[in-house]
Amino acid sequence: GTLDGAAVPMVETYPITLTVEGDRVSGTAACNGYGGTLRLSGDRFSVDNLAVTEMACFPPETMESEQAFLEALIDVDTVEVADGRLVLRGETVELVFTALEPVPEAELTNTVWVLESLVQGEAVSSVAGERATLELFTDGSLIGSTGCRTLAGSYVISGSEVVVTRLSAIGDCPPELAEQDSRVISALEGGFRVEIDGDVLTTWVAGDEGLIYRAER
């Protein structure tokens, strides 16, 4: 999309989405979730009462992408749908969305979950190091990685919670990955609450600390 003639910056790992349901619009603005009231009449399209969550995401380019998109969205006044694309335009803005097929919900077990983000309070940070993963098997065993150390252990499921009964970490981490390693282990050991939305798994500990994984395809 464009805003005042300049491209809205995009961050590959933090996509911007738009969902229209009745008189509501919602989606992800790179980092935060947003929602608002849709005013639609013919090709006239505008969003009122826009509300946005207040997390901070890293790298900083993510927040720049979000700010540019939200500024563009509130200036939109027309809509066009053609060739599987939704195009929103205003006097100095244009936002182009491509229709996506609904993502089938991934299974918690026997899926390779790849870590994308670390959540702590309102801050969301990206992942460094080697690919960090989590795999839960139906026999109660688990394996994974923190991005620098290999994980192995066992678990049981209790409702929407995964109770980790054993967790060991093998290997060493360089200093720059020590904090990430510690946060991943802290978020997994002992147990965590799970939420699955399509191909995204979020694990939560104590309400405000979590990990965001995406199913490997």
JSON list of N, CA and C in Angstrom, two decimals, residues 113-149:
[
{"chain": "A", "resi": 113, "resn": "TRP", "atom": "N", "xyz": [6.17, -26.87, 15.59]},
{"chain": "A", "resi": 113, "resn": "TRP", "atom": "CA", "xyz": [5.86, -25.47, 15.86]},
{"chain": "A", "resi": 113, "resn": "TRP", "atom": "C", "xyz": [7.17, -24.68, 15.85]},
{"chain": "A", "resi": 114, "resn": "VAL", "atom": "N", "xyz": [7.22, -23.62, 15.05]},
{"chain": "A", "resi": 114, "resn": "VAL", "atom": "CA", "xyz": [8.42, -22.80, 14.91]},
{"chain": "A", "resi": 114, "resn": "VAL", "atom": "C", "xyz": [8.20, -21.47, 15.63]},
{"chain": "A", "resi": 115, "resn": "LEU", "atom": "N", "xyz": [9.09, -21.16, 16.56]},
{"chain": "A", "resi": 115, "resn": "LEU", "atom": "CA", "xyz": [8.95, -19.96, 17.38]},
{"chain": "A", "resi": 115, "resn": "LEU", "atom": "C", "xyz": [9.16, -18.70, 16.54]},
{"chain": "A", "resi": 116, "resn": "GLU", "atom": "N", "xyz": [8.20, -17.76, 16.65]},
{"chain": "A", "resi": 116, "resn": "GLU", "atom": "CA", "xyz": [8.28, -16.50, 15.92]},
{"chain": "A", "resi": 116, "resn": "GLU", "atom": "C", "xyz": [8.50, -15.30, 16.82]},
{"chain": "A", "resi": 117, "resn": "SER", "atom": "N", "xyz": [7.89, -15.31, 18.02]},
{"chain": "A", "resi": 117, "resn": "SER", "atom": "CA", "xyz": [7.94, -14.12, 18.87]},
{"chain": "A", "resi": 117, "resn": "SER", "atom": "C", "xyz": [7.93, -14.51, 20.34]},
{"chain": "A", "resi": 118, "resn": "LEU", "atom": "N", "xyz": [8.51, -13.63, 21.16]},
{"chain": "A", "resi": 118, "resn": "LEU", "atom": "CA", "xyz": [8.48, -13.75, 22.61]},
{"chain": "A", "resi": 118, "resn": "LEU", "atom": "C", "xyz": [7.61, -12.62, 23.15]},
{"chain": "A", "resi": 119, "resn": "VAL", "atom": "N", "xyz": [6.70, -12.95, 24.05]},
{"chain": "A", "resi": 119, "resn": "VAL", "atom": "CA", "xyz": [5.78, -11.95, 24.61]},
{"chain": "A", "resi": 119, "resn": "VAL", "atom": "C", "xyz": [6.06, -11.78, 26.08]},
{"chain": "A", "resi": 120, "resn": "GLN", "atom": "N", "xyz": [6.18, -10.53, 26.51]},
{"chain": "A", "resi": 120, "resn": "GLN", "atom": "CA", "xyz": [6.34, -10.23, 27.93]},
{"chain": "A", "resi": 120, "resn": "GLN", "atom": "C", "xyz": [5.59, -8.94, 28.22]},
{"chain": "A", "resi": 121, "resn": "GLY", "atom": "N", "xyz": [4.45, -9.08, 28.91]},
{"chain": "A", "resi": 121, "resn": "GLY", "atom": "CA", "xyz": [3.61, -7.91, 29.13]},
{"chain": "A", "resi": 121, "resn": "GLY", "atom": "C", "xyz": [3.09, -7.39, 27.80]},
{"chain": "A", "resi": 122, "resn": "GLU", "atom": "N", "xyz": [3.34, -6.11, 27.52]},
{"chain": "A", "resi": 122, "resn": "GLU", "atom": "CA", "xyz": [2.88, -5.51, 26.28]},
{"chain": "A", "resi": 122, "resn": "GLU", "atom": "C", "xyz": [3.97, -5.49, 25.21]},
{"chain": "A", "resi": 123, "resn": "ALA", "atom": "N", "xyz": [5.13, -6.09, 25.51]},
{"chain": "A", "resi": 123, "resn": "ALA", "atom": "CA", "xyz": [6.24, -6.09, 24.55]},
{"chain": "A", "resi": 123, "resn": "ALA", "atom": "C", "xyz": [6.32, -7.42, 23.82]},
{"chain": "A", "resi": 124, "resn": "VAL", "atom": "N", "xyz": [6.50, -7.36, 22.51]},
{"chain": "A", "resi": 124, "resn": "VAL", "atom": "CA", "xyz": [6.67, -8.55, 21.67]},
{"chain": "A", "resi": 124, "resn": "VAL", "atom": "C", "xyz": [7.99, -8.40, 20.93]},
{"chain": "A", "resi": 125, "resn": "SER", "atom": "N", "xyz": [8.88, -9.38, 21.07]},
{"chain": "A", "resi": 125, "resn": "SER", "atom": "CA", "xyz": [10.19, -9.31, 20.43]},
{"chain": "A", "resi": 125, "resn": "SER", "atom": "C", "xyz": [10.38, -10.49, 19.49]},
{"chain": "A", "resi": 126, "resn": "SER", "atom": "N", "xyz": [11.20, -10.30, 18.48]},
{"chain": "A", "resi": 126, "resn": "SER", "atom": "CA", "xyz": [11.45, -11.35, 17.50]},
{"chain": "A", "resi": 126, "resn": "SER", "atom": "C", "xyz": [12.50, -12.33, 18.04]},
{"chain": "A", "resi": 127, "resn": "VAL", "atom": "N", "xyz": [12.69, -13.41, 17.30]},
{"chain": "A", "resi": 127, "resn": "VAL", "atom": "CA", "xyz": [13.55, -14.50, 17.73]},
{"chain": "A", "resi": 127, "resn": "VAL", "atom": "C", "xyz": [14.88, -14.44, 16.99]},
{"chain": "A", "resi": 128, "resn": "ALA", "atom": "N", "xyz": [15.97, -14.73, 17.70]},
{"chain": "A", "resi": 128, "resn": "ALA", "atom": "CA", "xyz": [17.30, -14.73, 17.10]},
{"chain": "A", "resi": 128, "resn": "ALA", "atom": "C", "xyz": [17.88, -16.14, 17.15]},
{"chain": "A", "resi": 129, "resn": "GLY", "atom": "N", "xyz": [19.06, -16.29, 16.56]},
{"chain": "A", "resi": 129, "resn": "GLY", "atom": "CA", "xyz": [19.74, -17.57, 16.61]},
{"chain": "A", "resi": 129, "resn": "GLY", "atom": "C", "xyz": [19.21, -18.56, 15.60]},
{"chain": "A", "resi": 130, "resn": "GLU", "atom": "N", "xyz": [19.47, -19.84, 15.85]},
{"chain": "A", "resi": 130, "resn": "GLU", "atom": "CA", "xyz": [18.98, -20.90, 14.98]},
{"chain": "A", "resi": 130, "resn": "GLU", "atom": "C", "xyz": [17.47, -21.06, 15.14]},
{"chain": "A", "resi": 131, "resn": "ARG", "atom": "N", "xyz": [16.87, -21.84, 14.25]},
{"chain": "A", "resi": 131, "resn": "ARG", "atom": "CA", "xyz": [15.42, -22.04, 14.32]},
{"chain": "A", "resi": 131, "resn": "ARG", "atom": "C", "xyz": [15.04, -22.67, 15.65]},
{"chain": "A", "resi": 132, "resn": "ALA", "atom": "N", "xyz": [14.11, -22.02, 16.36]},
{"chain": "A", "resi": 132, "resn": "ALA", "atom": "CA", "xyz": [13.63, -22.52, 17.65]},
{"chain": "A", "resi": 132, "resn": "ALA", "atom": "C", "xyz": [12.29, -23.21, 17.43]},
{"chain": "A", "resi": 133, "resn": "THR", "atom": "N", "xyz": [12.14, -24.42, 17.94]},
{"chain": "A", "resi": 133, "resn": "THR", "atom": "CA", "xyz": [10.95, -25.21, 17.67]},
{"chain": "A", "resi": 133, "resn": "THR", "atom": "C", "xyz": [10.40, -25.85, 18.93]},
{"chain": "A", "resi": 134, "resn": "LEU", "atom": "N", "xyz": [9.19, -26.38, 18.79]},
{"chain": "A", "resi": 134, "resn": "LEU", "atom": "CA", "xyz": [8.56, -27.17, 19.85]},
{"chain": "A", "resi": 134, "resn": "LEU", "atom": "C", "xyz": [7.72, -28.25, 19.18]},
{"chain": "A", "resi": 135, "resn": "GLU", "atom": "N", "xyz": [7.90, -29.50, 19.61]},
{"chain": "A", "resi": 135, "resn": "GLU", "atom": "CA", "xyz": [7.11, -30.62, 19.10]},
{"chain": "A", "resi": 135, "resn": "GLU", "atom": "C", "xyz": [6.60, -31.43, 20.28]},
{"chain": "A", "resi": 136, "resn": "LEU", "atom": "N", "xyz": [5.29, -31.62, 20.33]},
{"chain": "A", "resi": 136, "resn": "LEU", "atom": "CA", "xyz": [4.65, -32.43, 21.36]},
{"chain": "A", "resi": 136, "resn": "LEU", "atom": "C", "xyz": [4.11, -33.69, 20.70]},
{"chain": "A", "resi": 137, "resn": "PHE", "atom": "N", "xyz": [4.51, -34.85, 21.19]},
{"chain": "A", "resi": 137, "resn": "PHE", "atom": "CA", "xyz": [4.09, -36.10, 20.58]},
{"chain": "A", "resi": 137, "resn": "PHE", "atom": "C", "xyz": [2.99, -36.76, 21.42]},
{"chain": "A", "resi": 138, "resn": "THR", "atom": "N", "xyz": [2.20, -37.60, 20.76]},
{"chain": "A", "resi": 138, "resn": "THR", "atom": "CA", "xyz": [1.05, -38.21, 21.44]},
{"chain": "A", "resi": 138, "resn": "THR", "atom": "C", "xyz": [1.46, -39.19, 22.52]},
{"chain": "A", "resi": 139, "resn": "ASP", "atom": "N", "xyz": [2.73, -39.61, 22.54]},
{"chain": "A", "resi": 139, "resn": "ASP", "atom": "CA", "xyz": [3.17, -40.52, 23.60]},
{"chain": "A", "resi": 139, "resn": "ASP", "atom": "C", "xyz": [3.58, -39.78, 24.86]},
{"chain": "A", "resi": 140, "resn": "GLY", "atom": "N", "xyz": [3.42, -38.44, 24.88]},
{"chain": "A", "resi": 140, "resn": "GLY", "atom": "CA", "xyz": [3.74, -37.66, 26.06]},
{"chain": "A", "resi": 140, "resn": "GLY", "atom": "C", "xyz": [5.16, -37.12, 26.10]},
{"chain": "A", "resi": 141, "resn": "SER", "atom": "N", "xyz": [5.91, -37.31, 25.02]},
{"chain": "A", "resi": 141, "resn": "SER", "atom": "CA", "xyz": [7.27, -36.77, 24.97]},
{"chain": "A", "resi": 141, "resn": "SER", "atom": "C", "xyz": [7.28, -35.46, 24.19]},
{"chain": "A", "resi": 142, "resn": "LEU", "atom": "N", "xyz": [8.29, -34.65, 24.42]},
{"chain": "A", "resi": 142, "resn": "LEU", "atom": "CA", "xyz": [8.44, -33.40, 23.68]},
{"chain": "A", "resi": 142, "resn": "LEU", "atom": "C", "xyz": [9.90, -33.16, 23.37]},
{"chain": "A", "resi": 143, "resn": "ILE", "atom": "N", "xyz": [10.14, -32.47, 22.26]},
{"chain": "A", "resi": 143, "resn": "ILE", "atom": "CA", "xyz": [11.47, -32.03, 21.89]},
{"chain": "A", "resi": 143, "resn": "ILE", "atom": "C", "xyz": [11.36, -30.61, 21.37]},
{"chain": "A", "resi": 144, "resn": "GLY", "atom": "N", "xyz": [12.49, -29.93, 21.27]},
{"chain": "A", "resi": 144, "resn": "GLY", "atom": "CA", "xyz": [12.46, -28.57, 20.75]},
{"chain": "A", "resi": 144, "resn": "GLY", "atom": "C", "xyz": [13.82, -27.92, 20.82]},
{"chain": "A", "resi": 145, "resn": "SER", "atom": "N", "xyz": [13.81, -26.61, 20.70]},
{"chain": "A", "resi": 145, "resn": "SER", "atom": "CA", "xyz": [15.04, -25.83, 20.74]},
{"chain": "A", "resi": 145, "resn": "SER", "atom": "C", "xyz": [14.71, -24.43, 21.20]},
{"chain": "A", "resi": 146, "resn": "THR", "atom": "N", "xyz": [15.68, -23.81, 21.88]},
{"chain": "A", "resi": 146, "resn": "THR", "atom": "CA", "xyz": [15.52, -22.42, 22.31]},
{"chain": "A", "resi": 146, "resn": "THR", "atom": "C", "xyz": [16.11, -21.44, 21.31]},
{"chain": "A", "resi": 147, "resn": "GLY", "atom": "N", "xyz": [16.72, -21.97, 20.26]},
{"chain": "A", "resi": 147, "resn": "GLY", "atom": "CA", "xyz": [17.46, -21.14, 19.32]},
{"chain": "A", "resi": 147, "resn": "GLY", "atom": "C", "xyz": [18.95, -21.34, 19.48]},
{"chain": "A", "resi": 148, "resn": "CYS", "atom": "N", "xyz": [19.34, -21.98, 20.60]},
{"chain": "A", "resi": 148, "resn": "CYS", "atom": "CA", "xyz": [20.75, -22.29, 20.82]},
{"chain": "A", "resi": 148, "resn": "CYS", "atom": "C", "xyz": [20.94, -23.59, 21.59]},
{"chain": "A", "resi": 149, "resn": "ARG", "atom": "N", "xyz": [19.94, -24.04, 22.33]},
{"chain": "A", "resi": 149, "resn": "ARG", "atom": "CA", "xyz": [20.04, -25.30, 23.06]},
{"chain": "A", "resi": 149, "resn": "ARG", "atom": "C", "xyz": [18.89, -26.22, 22.67]}
]
